[in-house]
Short mmCIF file of C-alpha atoms in Angstrom, two decimals:
data_model
loop_
_atom_site.label_atom_id
_atom_site.label_comp_id
_atom_site.label_asym_id
_atom_site.label_seq_id
_atom_site.Cartn_x
_atom_site.Cartn_y
_atom_site.Cartn_z
CA MET O 15 -8.14 -190.99 45.27
CA ALA O 16 -6.59 -187.75 43.95
CA LEU O 17 -5.65 -189.56 40.71
CA PHE O 18 -9.16 -191.05 40.23
CA HIS O 19 -11.04 -187.88 41.18
CA SER O 20 -10.20 -186.11 37.93
CA VAL O 21 -10.48 -189.22 35.74
CA SER O 22 -13.60 -191.21 36.75
CA ASP O 23 -16.27 -190.59 39.34
CA ILE O 24 -17.02 -194.27 39.58
CA ASP O 25 -13.38 -195.25 40.19
CA TYR O 26 -13.06 -192.37 42.62
CA ASN O 27 -16.11 -193.60 44.56
CA GLU O 28 -14.70 -197.14 44.65
CA ALA O 29 -11.43 -195.74 45.92
CA PHE O 30 -13.44 -193.82 48.48
CA ALA O 31 -15.00 -197.09 49.62
CA LYS O 32 -11.52 -198.68 49.88
CA HIS O 33 -10.51 -195.73 52.02
CA ALA O 34 -13.45 -196.41 54.35
CA GLU O 35 -12.47 -200.09 54.55
CA ILE O 36 -8.90 -199.16 55.49
CA ILE O 37 -10.21 -196.78 58.17
CA HIS O 38 -12.38 -199.65 59.46
CA LEU O 39 -9.32 -201.92 59.72
CA MET O 40 -7.59 -199.16 61.71
CA GLY O 41 -10.44 -199.30 64.22
CA ARG O 42 -11.99 -196.03 63.33
CA ASP O 43 -15.48 -197.48 62.77
CA VAL O 44 -17.47 -194.28 63.18
CA GLU O 45 -15.44 -192.45 60.62
CA ALA O 46 -15.48 -195.53 58.31
CA LEU O 47 -19.29 -195.72 58.62
CA GLN O 48 -19.62 -192.09 57.59
CA LEU O 49 -17.35 -192.67 54.64
CA LEU O 50 -19.36 -195.76 53.57
CA LYS O 51 -22.62 -193.81 53.77
CA ARG O 52 -21.11 -191.06 51.72
CA ALA O 53 -19.75 -193.60 49.20
CA LYS O 54 -23.18 -195.30 48.93
CA THR O 55 -24.89 -191.95 48.47
CA VAL O 56 -22.48 -190.99 45.73
CA ARG O 57 -22.82 -194.46 44.11
CA ASP O 58 -26.64 -194.18 44.14
CA SER O 59 -26.51 -190.73 42.62
CA LEU O 60 -24.11 -191.98 39.98
CA GLN O 61 -26.39 -194.93 39.17
CA ILE O 62 -29.40 -192.63 39.01
CA GLU O 63 -27.51 -190.27 36.74
CA LEU O 64 -26.40 -193.20 34.58
CA LEU O 65 -29.95 -194.51 34.49
CA ASN O 66 -31.23 -191.06 33.51
CA THR O 67 -28.58 -190.87 30.82
CA GLN O 68 -29.58 -194.30 29.46
CA THR O 69 -33.22 -193.31 29.65
CA GLU O 70 -32.51 -190.19 27.62
CA GLN O 71 -30.59 -192.27 25.11
CA VAL O 72 -33.49 -194.74 24.88
CA LYS O 73 -35.90 -191.83 24.41
CA SER O 74 -33.68 -190.42 21.70
CA ILE O 75 -33.50 -193.81 19.97
CA HIS O 76 -37.28 -194.18 20.31
CA ASP O 77 -37.86 -190.72 18.85
CA VAL O 78 -35.57 -191.55 15.97
CA TYR O 79 -37.46 -194.83 15.44
CA LEU O 80 -40.79 -193.01 15.52
CA LEU O 81 -39.53 -190.49 12.99
CA GLN O 82 -38.31 -193.31 10.79
CA GLN O 83 -41.68 -195.11 11.14
CA GLU O 84 -43.51 -191.90 10.29
CA LYS O 85 -41.28 -191.42 7.27
CA GLU O 86 -41.89 -195.00 6.09
CA ARG O 87 -45.62 -194.63 6.70
CA ASN O 88 -45.74 -191.41 4.68
CA TYR O 89 -43.74 -193.13 1.95
CA ARG O 90 -46.23 -196.03 1.89
CA TYR O 91 -49.14 -193.58 1.76
CA LEU O 92 -47.48 -191.88 -1.18
CA GLN O 93 -46.97 -195.22 -2.88
CA ILE O 94 -50.64 -196.16 -2.30
CA ILE O 95 -51.77 -192.80 -3.68
CA ILE O 96 -49.58 -193.20 -6.77
CA ILE O 97 -50.68 -196.82 -7.33
CA SER O 98 -54.36 -195.87 -6.85
CA PHE O 99 -53.97 -193.02 -9.31
CA LEU O 100 -52.34 -195.38 -11.82
CA ILE O 101 -55.12 -197.97 -11.35
CA VAL O 102 -57.83 -195.34 -11.77
CA SER O 103 -56.04 -193.99 -14.83
CA ILE O 104 -55.74 -197.48 -16.33
CA ILE O 105 -59.44 -198.18 -15.64
CA ALA O 106 -60.44 -194.83 -17.15
CA ILE O 107 -58.27 -195.46 -20.22
CA THR O 108 -59.68 -199.00 -20.54
CA VAL O 109 -63.26 -197.74 -20.25
CA PHE O 110 -62.54 -195.05 -22.82
CA ILE O 111 -60.97 -197.59 -25.20
CA VAL O 112 -63.91 -200.00 -24.74
CA TYR O 113 -66.42 -197.18 -25.23
CA THR O 114 -64.57 -195.97 -28.31
CA TYR O 115 -64.40 -199.52 -29.67
CA ARG O 116 -68.10 -200.12 -29.06
CA ALA O 117 -69.02 -196.75 -30.52
CA ARG O 118 -66.93 -197.51 -33.59
CA ARG O 119 -68.50 -200.97 -33.92
CA LYS O 120 -71.99 -199.51 -33.48
CA LEU O 121 -71.18 -196.89 -36.10
CA GLU O 122 -69.94 -199.61 -38.45
CA ARG O 123 -73.08 -201.68 -37.79
CA ASP O 124 -75.26 -198.62 -38.36
CA GLU O 125 -73.43 -197.88 -41.59
CA ALA O 126 -73.78 -201.51 -42.68
CA GLU O 127 -77.48 -201.43 -41.73
CA MET O 128 -77.95 -198.20 -43.66
CA ARG O 129 -76.20 -199.70 -46.68
CA ARG O 130 -78.34 -202.83 -46.35
CA MET O 131 -81.52 -200.77 -46.05
CA THR O 132 -80.44 -198.68 -49.03
CA ASP O 133 -79.83 -201.83 -51.04
CA GLU O 134 -83.19 -203.21 -49.94
CA VAL O 135 -84.91 -199.97 -50.90
CA GLU O 136 -83.20 -200.06 -54.29
CA LEU O 137 -84.17 -203.70 -54.76
CA ALA O 138 -87.72 -202.93 -53.61
CA ASN O 139 -87.93 -200.01 -56.02
CA SER O 140 -86.58 -202.16 -58.81
CA ALA O 141 -88.99 -204.96 -57.93
CA LYS O 142 -91.80 -202.43 -57.68
CA GLU O 143 -90.96 -201.07 -61.12
CA ARG O 144 -90.87 -204.58 -62.57
CA PHE O 145 -94.07 -205.44 -60.75
CA LEU O 146 -95.88 -202.35 -62.07
CA SER O 147 -94.57 -203.02 -65.55
CA ASN O 148 -95.70 -206.65 -65.45
CA ILE O 149 -99.02 -205.72 -63.86
CA SER O 150 -99.61 -203.08 -66.49
CA THR O 151 -99.03 -205.70 -69.16
CA SER O 152 -101.10 -208.32 -67.30
CA ILE O 153 -104.01 -205.88 -66.99
CA SER O 154 -103.78 -204.07 -70.29
CA GLN O 155 -103.72 -207.17 -72.50
CA PRO O 156 -106.88 -208.85 -71.14
CA LEU O 157 -108.53 -205.43 -70.80
CA ASP O 158 -107.82 -204.69 -74.45
CA GLU O 159 -109.20 -208.11 -75.33
CA VAL O 160 -112.37 -207.53 -73.30
CA VAL O 161 -112.87 -204.05 -74.74
CA GLY O 162 -112.18 -205.20 -78.28
CA ASN O 163 -114.52 -208.17 -78.13
CA SER O 164 -117.18 -206.10 -76.36
CA LEU O 165 -116.98 -203.46 -79.06
CA LEU O 166 -117.17 -206.21 -81.66
CA LEU O 167 -120.34 -207.59 -80.06
CA ALA O 168 -121.81 -204.10 -79.78
CA SER O 169 -121.06 -203.22 -83.40
CA GLU O 170 -123.52 -203.55 -86.21
CA ARG O 171 -121.44 -206.16 -87.97
CA GLN O 172 -123.15 -209.39 -88.87
CA ILE O 173 -121.76 -212.12 -86.58
CA GLU O 174 -122.87 -215.68 -86.64
CA ASP O 175 -124.54 -216.97 -83.50
CA GLN O 176 -121.84 -219.58 -82.86
CA GLN O 177 -119.09 -216.99 -83.18
CA ARG O 178 -121.05 -214.57 -80.97
CA VAL O 179 -121.34 -217.24 -78.27
CA ALA O 180 -117.59 -217.96 -78.50
CA ILE O 181 -116.75 -214.26 -78.25
CA SER O 182 -119.10 -213.88 -75.28
CA GLU O 183 -117.43 -216.80 -73.49
CA VAL O 184 -114.00 -215.25 -74.09
CA VAL O 185 -115.22 -211.90 -72.76
CA ASN O 186 -116.74 -213.53 -69.68
CA LYS O 187 -113.66 -215.65 -68.91
CA THR O 188 -111.22 -212.80 -69.55
CA SER O 189 -113.32 -210.41 -67.44
CA SER O 190 -113.47 -212.95 -64.62
CA ASP O 191 -109.69 -213.51 -64.75
CA LEU O 192 -109.10 -209.76 -64.89
CA MET O 193 -111.34 -209.14 -61.86
CA GLN O 194 -109.58 -211.95 -59.98
CA LEU O 195 -106.20 -210.39 -60.78
CA ILE O 196 -107.36 -206.95 -59.63
CA ASN O 197 -108.82 -208.39 -56.41
CA ASN O 198 -105.54 -210.23 -55.77
CA ILE O 199 -103.59 -207.00 -56.29
CA LEU O 200 -105.89 -205.18 -53.84
CA ASP O 201 -105.54 -208.00 -51.27
CA LEU O 202 -101.77 -207.90 -51.62
CA SER O 203 -101.78 -204.13 -51.12
CA ARG O 204 -103.93 -204.46 -48.00
CA LEU O 205 -101.68 -207.19 -46.57
CA GLU O 206 -98.50 -205.18 -47.18
CA ALA O 207 -100.08 -202.09 -45.60
CA GLY O 208 -101.38 -204.11 -42.62
CA MET O 209 -104.95 -203.08 -43.42
CA MET O 210 -106.37 -206.52 -44.18
CA ARG O 211 -109.29 -207.34 -41.88
CA PHE O 212 -109.44 -210.87 -40.48
CA ILE O 213 -112.51 -212.52 -38.94
CA LEU O 214 -111.25 -215.17 -36.52
CA SER O 215 -113.06 -218.34 -35.52
CA ASP O 216 -112.25 -221.94 -34.62
CA VAL O 217 -111.79 -223.79 -37.92
CA GLU O 218 -111.32 -227.54 -38.46
CA ILE O 219 -108.43 -227.64 -40.94
CA PHE O 220 -108.85 -231.19 -42.33
CA SER O 221 -112.44 -230.43 -43.36
CA LEU O 222 -111.47 -227.08 -44.84
CA ILE O 223 -108.74 -228.68 -46.98
CA GLN O 224 -111.20 -231.36 -48.10
CA ASP O 225 -113.74 -228.66 -49.06
CA ALA O 226 -111.11 -226.80 -51.11
CA ALA O 227 -110.03 -230.03 -52.81
CA THR O 228 -113.63 -230.99 -53.57
CA GLY O 229 -114.41 -227.61 -55.09
CA THR O 230 -111.28 -227.67 -57.22
CA SER O 231 -111.92 -231.27 -58.34
CA ILE O 232 -115.44 -230.41 -59.44
CA GLY O 233 -114.27 -227.29 -61.28
CA ASN O 234 -111.23 -228.80 -63.02
CA GLY O 235 -112.18 -232.43 -63.20
CA ARG O 236 -108.93 -233.46 -61.47
CA LYS O 237 -108.66 -235.73 -58.47
CA ILE O 238 -106.69 -234.50 -55.45
CA ASN O 239 -105.09 -237.12 -53.21
CA ILE O 240 -105.09 -236.06 -49.53
CA VAL O 241 -103.16 -238.01 -46.87
CA CYS O 242 -103.92 -236.87 -43.30
CA PRO O 243 -104.19 -238.34 -39.76
CA GLN O 244 -107.26 -240.53 -39.34
CA SER O 245 -109.83 -240.38 -36.53
CA ALA O 246 -108.64 -236.93 -35.53
CA LEU O 247 -109.51 -233.27 -35.99
CA PHE O 248 -107.16 -230.29 -36.03
CA TRP O 249 -108.63 -227.01 -34.82
CA SER O 250 -107.06 -223.60 -35.42
CA HIS O 251 -108.23 -220.11 -34.41
CA ILE O 252 -107.95 -218.48 -37.81
CA ASP O 253 -109.83 -216.70 -40.58
CA GLY O 254 -111.51 -219.62 -42.36
CA PRO O 255 -112.40 -217.90 -45.68
CA ARG O 256 -108.89 -216.46 -46.03
CA LEU O 257 -107.32 -219.86 -45.35
CA LEU O 258 -109.75 -221.49 -47.80
CA ASN O 259 -108.58 -218.96 -50.40
CA VAL O 260 -104.98 -220.03 -49.73
CA PHE O 261 -105.77 -223.66 -50.53
CA ASN O 262 -107.89 -222.65 -53.51
CA ASN O 263 -104.85 -220.80 -54.90
CA LEU O 264 -102.67 -223.88 -54.33
CA PHE O 265 -105.14 -226.29 -55.91
CA ALA O 266 -106.13 -224.04 -58.85
CA PHE O 267 -102.84 -224.40 -60.75
CA VAL O 268 -101.94 -228.05 -61.34
CA ILE O 269 -99.05 -229.41 -63.41
CA SER O 270 -100.41 -230.96 -66.56
CA GLY O 271 -100.45 -234.76 -66.45
CA LYS O 272 -99.66 -234.98 -62.71
CA GLU O 273 -101.87 -235.72 -59.75
CA LEU O 274 -102.05 -233.08 -57.06
CA GLN O 275 -101.08 -234.60 -53.69
CA VAL O 276 -101.49 -233.14 -50.20
CA ALA O 277 -99.48 -234.74 -47.37
CA ILE O 278 -100.51 -233.62 -43.87
CA GLU O 279 -98.62 -234.40 -40.65
CA VAL O 280 -98.91 -233.24 -37.04
CA ASN O 281 -95.99 -232.69 -34.65
CA GLN O 282 -95.62 -234.84 -31.52
CA GLU O 283 -97.19 -232.18 -29.26
CA GLY O 284 -100.25 -231.96 -31.53
CA THR O 285 -99.91 -228.18 -31.78
CA GLU O 286 -98.65 -227.69 -35.32
CA LEU O 287 -99.92 -228.90 -38.68
CA MET O 288 -97.31 -229.49 -41.41
CA ILE O 289 -98.66 -229.56 -44.96
CA LYS O 290 -96.87 -230.41 -48.23
CA VAL O 291 -98.61 -229.80 -51.55
CA TYR O 292 -97.10 -231.62 -54.57
CA GLY O 293 -98.06 -231.03 -58.18
CA THR O 294 -99.00 -227.35 -57.86
CA LEU O 295 -97.51 -224.87 -60.32
CA LEU O 296 -96.97 -222.37 -57.47
CA ALA O 297 -94.01 -224.49 -56.32
CA HIS O 298 -92.06 -223.98 -59.56
CA GLN O 299 -89.87 -221.22 -60.90
CA ASN O 300 -90.64 -218.84 -63.78
CA LEU O 301 -94.16 -218.15 -62.54
CA SER O 302 -96.60 -215.81 -64.18
CA GLN O 303 -97.39 -212.49 -62.54
CA ASP O 304 -100.74 -213.82 -61.32
CA MET O 305 -99.06 -216.85 -59.69
CA ILE O 306 -96.40 -214.66 -58.06
CA ILE O 307 -99.12 -212.47 -56.56
CA ARG O 308 -101.08 -215.49 -55.29
CA ASN O 309 -97.95 -217.00 -53.77
CA GLU O 310 -97.17 -213.74 -51.97
CA ILE O 311 -100.76 -213.45 -50.70
CA ASN O 312 -100.59 -217.02 -49.38
CA ARG O 313 -97.27 -216.37 -47.68
CA MET O 314 -98.43 -213.17 -45.97
CA ILE O 315 -101.69 -214.71 -44.76
CA ILE O 316 -99.95 -217.77 -43.29
CA SER O 317 -97.22 -215.55 -41.75
CA HIS O 318 -99.91 -213.37 -40.14
CA PHE O 319 -101.09 -216.43 -38.19
CA LYS O 320 -97.53 -217.37 -37.07
CA GLY O 321 -97.13 -220.05 -39.71
CA VAL O 322 -94.57 -220.83 -42.41
CA TYR O 323 -95.12 -220.76 -46.18
CA GLU O 324 -92.21 -221.78 -48.42
CA SER O 325 -91.71 -222.86 -52.03
CA LYS O 326 -89.36 -225.87 -52.11
CA THR O 327 -88.26 -225.37 -55.72
CA GLU O 328 -84.88 -227.03 -55.15
CA ALA O 329 -86.40 -230.40 -54.20
CA GLN O 330 -86.43 -233.27 -56.69
CA THR O 331 -90.21 -232.93 -56.75
CA PRO O 332 -91.00 -229.27 -56.05
CA TYR O 333 -93.70 -228.65 -53.47
CA ILE O 334 -95.22 -225.96 -51.26
CA TYR O 335 -94.59 -226.37 -47.52
CA LEU O 336 -96.77 -224.59 -44.97
CA THR O 337 -97.50 -224.87 -41.25
CA LEU O 338 -100.46 -223.88 -39.09
CA LYS O 339 -100.79 -223.54 -35.31
CA GLY O 340 -103.65 -225.21 -33.45
CA ASN O 341 -104.66 -228.29 -31.44
CA LEU O 342 -105.21 -231.91 -32.48
CA THR O 343 -108.20 -233.72 -30.99
CA SER O 344 -109.59 -237.20 -31.49
CA PHE O 345 -113.19 -237.88 -32.45
CA ASP O 346 -113.92 -239.10 -28.91
CA GLN O 347 -112.52 -235.93 -27.37
CA ASN O 348 -114.44 -233.84 -29.85
#
C-alpha cells in the first residue's frame, strides 16, 4: 500500500480493499467493514473525479468542434459573398456589354437610316428637278402653240375659213389637253400633301368599270373587252368619281392595233376585287410626262383606299394590276 500510494490512487484503493479482505479473513469484521466503506468512498470519489475529468475533456472537444464549425461556417459565408459578388459583377458586365452592343447597333441603324433618308431626299430632289423640267417643257410647248395660234386668229391677216377652222380646232384641243395636264398636276400635289378631299359612298364597281369603258369606247371608237363574274355585284365604300377617273386614265391610252382587255376576279372570301388591264399604254415603259402623272395619281388614289396599283412591265404582255376592297353579293342577295 505504501508503494501504490505515491504511484496510483486507483491501485492504492484496490490494495486498500485487499487489506480489508485480509482483515476480514483474520476475523476482524468490524475493522474490515470500516476499511471497505472507506475504500468504496474513495473509489466513488475517484470515479466521480474521473467522470468530471472526462466531462471536461468532452466539453473541451465540443468547444473545439464548435469553434471549427464556426470557422467553417464563416468560411462558407465568405465564399458565398465572393461568389455572389462575382455573379453580380458578371451580370452587370453582361448587361453593360448587351446595352453597349444594342446602342451601337441602334446607332448603326440610325446612321444607315439617315444615309437612306439622305439618298431618298437626293433622289427626290433629282426627280423633282427632272419633273419640273419636264413639266415646264410639257406646259410651255402647248402653251406657246395656243398663244401663237390665238394671236394668229386675232391678227388682221387674211386666213381662209378652212384654215381658220383647223387652227381653232388645234387651239381647242391643245387648250383642253393643257388644262387636263394642269388639273392632273394639281391633283397630284393635293394627293402628295394629303389635302385631297374624298366623298365616300357605296359604289358598285362592275357598273362603274362598264360606264368608264362605254364612255371611252364612244369617245375613241375602240371596243373594250371586260371579263367579270356573272350574276354578282361588288360593292365598295369609296369615292366613285375619283375611281371613275382612275379607269378613265387607264382606258384613255390604248396601244395602237390592240384591243383593250379588262380581266376581273374576286378572292375566295369575296372581299377583294383583282383587276388586270391589258393593252393600256400606262403599263409600258418610257411614258410621257402626262402618263407618268396619271399613273402616279391612280396609284395614290388606290393606295388611299387600301388597295394595290402596280405596273407589270416585266410581263410578256404588260398590264396594270390593281385591287379594291369591298363585298361581293349576288343579284338575289342584292
